CSV table of C-alpha atoms and ligand atoms in Angstrom, one decimal:
chain,number,residue,atom,x,y,z
O,200,MET,CA,7.1,28.4,7.7
O,201,ASP,CA,7.9,25.2,5.9
O,202,ASN,CA,5.8,22.8,8.0
O,203,ARG,CA,6.8,19.2,7.6
O,204,LEU,CA,4.9,17.5,10.5
O,205,ILE,CA,1.8,15.3,10.0
O,206,VAL,CA,-0.2,14.7,13.2
O,207,ALA,CA,-1.7,11.2,13.5
O,208,LEU,CA,-5.0,11.5,15.4
O,209,ASP,CA,-5.5,7.9,16.5
O,210,ILE,CA,-8.3,8.6,18.9
O,211,PHE,CA,-12.1,7.9,18.9
O,212,ASP,CA,-13.4,11.3,20.0
O,213,GLY,CA,-14.2,13.7,17.1
O,214,ASP,CA,-14.5,16.8,19.2
O,215,ARG,CA,-11.1,16.2,20.8
O,216,ALA,CA,-9.6,15.7,17.3
O,217,ILE,CA,-11.1,19.0,16.1
O,218,GLU,CA,-9.8,20.7,19.2
O,219,ILE,CA,-6.3,19.4,18.6
O,220,ALA,CA,-6.3,20.1,14.8
O,221,SER,CA,-7.6,23.7,15.3
O,222,SER,CA,-4.9,24.4,18.0
O,223,LEU,CA,-2.1,23.1,15.7
O,224,ARG,CA,-3.3,24.5,12.4
O,225,GLU,CA,-0.5,27.0,11.9
O,226,LEU,CA,2.2,24.6,13.0
O,227,ILE,CA,1.6,21.4,11.0
O,228,PHE,CA,1.4,20.3,7.4
O,229,ALA,CA,-1.6,18.0,7.8
O,230,VAL,CA,-3.5,15.6,10.1
O,231,LYS,CA,-3.6,11.9,9.4
O,232,ILE,CA,-6.6,9.9,10.5
O,233,ASN,CA,-7.2,6.2,10.6
O,234,TRP,CA,-10.0,3.7,11.3
O,235,PRO,CA,-10.2,4.5,15.1
O,236,ILE,CA,-11.7,8.0,14.5
O,237,ILE,CA,-13.6,7.1,11.4
O,238,LEU,CA,-15.3,4.3,13.3
O,239,GLY,CA,-15.5,6.4,16.5
O,240,ALA,CA,-16.9,9.6,15.1
O,241,GLY,CA,-18.2,8.7,11.6
O,242,PRO,CA,-16.9,9.5,8.1
O,243,ASP,CA,-18.0,13.2,8.3
O,244,ILE,CA,-15.1,13.8,10.6
O,245,VAL,CA,-13.0,14.0,7.4
O,246,ARG,CA,-15.1,17.0,6.2
O,247,GLU,CA,-15.0,18.6,9.7
O,248,LEU,CA,-11.3,18.3,10.1
O,249,SER,CA,-10.7,19.6,6.6
O,250,ARG,CA,-11.9,23.0,7.8
O,251,HIS,CA,-8.8,23.2,10.0
O,252,SER,CA,-6.1,21.2,8.2
O,253,ARG,CA,-5.3,19.1,5.2
O,254,VAL,CA,-6.6,15.6,6.0
O,255,ILE,CA,-4.8,12.4,5.0
O,256,CYS,CA,-6.9,9.3,5.3
O,257,ASP,CA,-4.6,6.4,6.3
O,258,LEU,CA,-7.0,3.6,5.3
O,259,LYS,CA,-4.1,1.3,4.2
O,260,LEU,CA,-6.2,0.0,1.3
O,261,ALA,CA,-5.4,-3.5,0.4
O,262,ASP,CA,-8.1,-4.8,-1.9
O,263,ILE,CA,-8.9,-5.6,-5.5
O,264,PRO,CA,-9.0,-2.6,-7.8
O,265,ASN,CA,-12.8,-2.2,-7.9
O,266,THR,CA,-13.1,-2.1,-4.1
O,267,ASN,CA,-10.2,0.2,-3.7
O,268,ALA,CA,-11.7,2.6,-6.3
O,269,LEU,CA,-15.1,2.6,-4.5
O,270,ILE,CA,-13.5,3.5,-1.1
O,271,THR,CA,-11.3,6.2,-2.7
O,272,GLU,CA,-14.3,7.8,-4.4
O,273,LYS,CA,-16.0,8.3,-1.0
O,274,VAL,CA,-12.7,9.6,0.6
O,275,ALA,CA,-12.4,12.2,-2.2
O,276,GLU,CA,-16.1,13.2,-1.8
O,277,LEU,CA,-15.5,13.9,1.9
O,278,GLY,CA,-12.8,16.5,1.0
O,279,ALA,CA,-9.6,14.7,2.0
O,280,TYR,CA,-6.2,15.9,0.9
O,281,GLY,CA,-4.6,12.5,0.7
O,282,ILE,CA,-5.0,8.7,1.0
O,283,ILE,CA,-2.6,5.9,2.1
O,284,SER,CA,-2.8,2.6,0.3
O,285,HIS,CA,-0.9,-0.6,0.4
O,286,VAL,CA,0.8,-1.6,-2.8
O,287,PHE,CA,1.6,-5.3,-2.1
O,288,THR,CA,-1.7,-6.1,-3.7
O,289,GLY,CA,-0.2,-5.0,-7.0
O,290,SER,CA,0.1,-1.9,-9.3
O,291,ASP,CA,-3.4,-2.4,-10.6
O,292,SER,CA,-4.9,-2.0,-7.2
O,293,LEU,CA,-2.9,1.1,-6.6
O,294,ARG,CA,-3.7,2.5,-10.0
O,295,ALA,CA,-7.4,2.1,-9.2
O,296,VAL,CA,-6.9,4.4,-6.2
O,297,ARG,CA,-5.0,6.8,-8.4
O,298,GLU,CA,-7.7,6.9,-11.0
O,299,SER,CA,-10.6,7.1,-8.6
O,300,GLY,CA,-9.0,9.9,-6.6
O,301,ARG,CA,-7.3,12.0,-9.1
O,302,LYS,CA,-7.1,15.1,-6.9
O,303,LEU,CA,-5.9,13.1,-3.8
O,304,LYS,CA,-2.3,12.8,-2.9
O,305,LEU,CA,-1.6,9.1,-3.0
O,306,LEU,CA,0.9,7.6,-0.6
O,307,ALA,CA,1.9,3.9,-0.9
O,308,VAL,CA,3.2,1.8,2.0
O,309,VAL,CA,6.6,0.3,0.9
O,310,SER,CA,7.9,-0.5,4.4
O,311,MET,CA,6.7,-0.4,8.0
O,312,SER,CA,8.0,0.8,11.3
O,313,HIS,CA,6.8,-1.9,13.7
O,314,PRO,CA,8.9,-5.0,14.5
O,315,GLY,CA,6.7,-7.2,12.3
O,316,GLY,CA,7.6,-5.0,9.3
O,317,SER,CA,10.8,-6.9,9.0
O,318,GLN,CA,9.0,-10.2,8.8
O,319,PHE,CA,7.5,-9.7,5.3
O,320,ILE,CA,7.0,-6.2,3.9
O,321,ASN,CA,10.5,-4.7,4.5
O,322,ARG,CA,12.0,-7.6,2.7
O,323,ILE,CA,10.3,-6.6,-0.6
O,324,HIS,CA,10.6,-2.9,-0.4
O,325,GLU,CA,12.4,-2.6,-3.7
O,326,ASP,CA,9.6,-4.3,-5.6
O,327,LEU,CA,7.0,-2.3,-3.7
O,328,LEU,CA,8.8,0.9,-4.5
O,329,ALA,CA,8.8,0.1,-8.2
O,330,ALA,CA,5.1,-0.8,-8.1
O,331,ALA,CA,4.4,2.4,-6.2
O,332,ILE,CA,6.0,4.5,-8.9
O,333,SER,CA,4.4,2.6,-11.7
O,334,GLY,CA,1.0,2.8,-10.0
O,335,GLY,CA,1.2,6.6,-9.8
O,336,ALA,CA,1.9,7.3,-6.2
O,337,ASP,CA,2.9,10.8,-5.2
O,338,GLY,CA,4.9,9.5,-2.3
O,339,VAL,CA,5.8,6.5,-0.1
O,340,ILE,CA,5.7,5.6,3.6
O,341,ALA,CA,9.0,4.5,5.0
O,342,PRO,CA,10.0,4.0,8.6
O,343,GLY,CA,11.5,6.9,10.5
O,344,ASN,CA,13.0,4.5,13.1
O,345,ASN,CA,15.0,2.5,10.5
O,346,GLU,CA,17.6,4.9,9.2
O,347,SER,CA,19.4,2.4,7.0
O,348,LEU,CA,16.2,1.3,5.2
O,349,LEU,CA,15.2,5.0,4.9
O,350,SER,CA,18.6,5.9,3.4
O,351,GLU,CA,18.3,3.0,0.9
O,352,ILE,CA,14.8,4.1,-0.2
O,353,ARG,CA,16.0,7.7,-0.5
O,354,GLU,CA,18.9,6.5,-2.7
O,355,MET,CA,16.5,4.5,-4.9
O,356,GLY,CA,14.2,7.4,-5.5
O,357,ARG,CA,15.8,10.9,-5.3
O,358,GLU,CA,12.6,12.6,-6.5
O,359,LEU,CA,10.3,10.6,-4.2
O,360,VAL,CA,8.4,12.3,-1.4
O,361,ILE,CA,9.1,10.1,1.6
O,362,VAL,CA,6.7,10.3,4.6
O,363,SER,CA,7.8,8.7,7.8
O,364,PRO,CA,6.1,7.4,11.0
O,365,GLY,CA,8.1,5.6,13.7
O,366,ILE,CA,9.1,8.7,15.7
O,367,GLY,CA,8.8,9.1,19.4
O,368,ALA,CA,6.6,6.3,20.7
O,369,GLN,CA,8.2,3.9,18.2
O,370,GLY,CA,11.8,5.0,19.1
O,371,GLY,CA,12.8,7.1,16.0
O,372,SER,CA,14.3,10.6,16.1
O,373,ALA,CA,12.8,13.3,13.8
O,374,THR,CA,16.2,14.9,13.2
O,375,LYS,CA,17.8,11.6,12.2
O,376,ALA,CA,14.9,10.6,10.0
O,377,VAL,CA,15.0,13.8,8.1
O,378,MET,CA,18.8,13.6,7.7
O,379,ALA,CA,18.3,10.0,6.4
O,380,GLY,CA,15.8,11.1,3.8
O,381,SER,CA,12.3,11.7,5.2
O,382,ASP,CA,10.5,14.7,3.7
O,383,TYR,CA,7.6,14.7,6.1
O,384,ILE,CA,7.3,13.2,9.6
O,385,ILE,CA,4.2,11.5,11.1
O,386,VAL,CA,3.8,11.6,14.9
O,387,GLY,CA,0.8,10.4,16.9
O,388,ARG,CA,1.0,9.5,20.5
O,389,SER,CA,3.8,11.9,21.4
O,390,ILE,CA,1.4,14.7,20.5
O,391,TYR,CA,-2.1,13.6,21.3
O,392,GLU,CA,-1.1,12.0,24.6
O,393,SER,CA,1.0,15.0,25.6
O,394,PRO,CA,-0.4,17.4,28.3
O,395,ASP,CA,0.6,20.2,26.0
O,396,PRO,CA,0.2,19.2,22.3
O,397,VAL,CA,1.3,22.7,21.1
O,398,LYS,CA,4.6,22.4,22.9
O,399,ALA,CA,5.1,18.8,21.7
O,400,VAL,CA,4.6,20.0,18.1
O,401,GLU,CA,7.0,23.0,18.6
O,402,ASP,CA,9.7,20.7,19.9
O,403,LEU,CA,9.2,18.3,17.0
O,404,ASN,CA,9.3,21.1,14.5
O,405,ARG,CA,12.6,22.2,16.0
O,406,GLN,CA,14.0,18.7,15.6
O,407,ILE,CA,12.7,18.5,12.0
O,408,HIS,CA,14.4,21.8,11.1
O,409,GLU,CA,17.7,20.7,12.7
O,410,GLY,CA,17.5,17.7,10.3
O,411,MET,CA,16.7,19.9,7.3
O,412,ALA,CA,19.7,22.1,8.1
O,413,ALA,CA,22.0,19.2,8.3
O,414,ARG,CA,20.7,17.3,5.3
O,415,SER,CA,22.8,16.9,2.2
O,416,THR,CA,20.0,16.1,-0.3
O,417,ARG,CA,17.2,18.5,-1.2
O,418,MET,CA,13.8,18.2,0.6
O,419,ASN,CA,11.0,17.0,-1.7
O,420,THR,CA,7.6,18.6,-1.5
O,421,PHE,CA,4.1,17.5,-2.6
O,422,SER,CA,3.4,19.4,-5.9
V,789,XMP,P1,2.6,6.9,16.7
V,789,XMP,O1,1.7,7.0,17.8
V,789,XMP,O2,3.5,5.7,16.7
V,789,XMP,O3,1.7,6.9,15.4
V,789,XMP,O4,3.5,8.2,16.5
V,789,XMP,C1,2.2,6.6,14.1
V,789,XMP,C2,1.0,6.6,13.1
V,789,XMP,O5,1.5,6.2,11.9
V,789,XMP,C3,0.9,5.0,11.5
V,789,XMP,N1,2.0,4.1,11.2
V,789,XMP,C4,2.3,3.6,10.0
V,789,XMP,N2,1.8,3.8,8.9
V,789,XMP,N3,3.5,2.5,7.9
V,789,XMP,C5,2.3,3.2,7.8
V,789,XMP,O6,1.8,3.3,6.7
V,789,XMP,C6,4.1,2.3,9.0
V,789,XMP,O7,5.2,1.7,9.1
V,789,XMP,C7,3.5,2.9,10.1
V,789,XMP,N4,3.9,2.9,11.4
V,789,XMP,C8,3.0,3.7,12.0
V,789,XMP,C9,0.1,4.5,12.7
V,789,XMP,O8,-1.1,3.9,12.2
V,789,XMP,C10,-0.1,5.7,13.4
V,789,XMP,O9,-1.3,6.4,12.9
């Protein structure tokens, strides 16, 4: 099965996160974790979740190269699969993540899905995309609830891996996002707040596969 769904576990409770990850392991590509669970359960949660799934650490790094490199070193040591970094801080900051975490998949944020995204970051997505590529990113984050921006980013980088949040709670449709260019879909609340996360994931997988069947460009994959 070509699993394209990444589950965002934005919760504090490590045991609950492990329970969700282990129940979904055959149905998803990865889990994505963020500061809530790292602060709630401690950094070892990365190692523990890695026994059940690939783990992408969404730390949205936005610091000088040295600090980014130090954080990335620890994330790599904990056994993560990937890391998410901002790139508005410049290609040198992103390159520090690349060099410190050679084995990690590196995703750069070139646009955002919340309303404030249009205030600053989405206005400079072309420059951010160029910096992401020159900084050595394996993929970029682009909003699944903004199909016109998504299509534009797809057009600018045919070979890019595009990973998209903004589905469900933020209004986007997984089918439409994949048709517009997303290669992987991130969903949080619609899964972990569901009374039946397995069913929620099965429904989302169906929607993603509908989008894949209708898409005119090929799906890109992490190498
Ligand atoms: P929900 O609950 O909205 O969770 O399905 C979405 C997850 O994705 C993260 N997120 C983003 N990350 N750029 C990013 O890099 C974005 O535009 C963006 N929008 C949402 C969010 O932190 C949550 O984990």
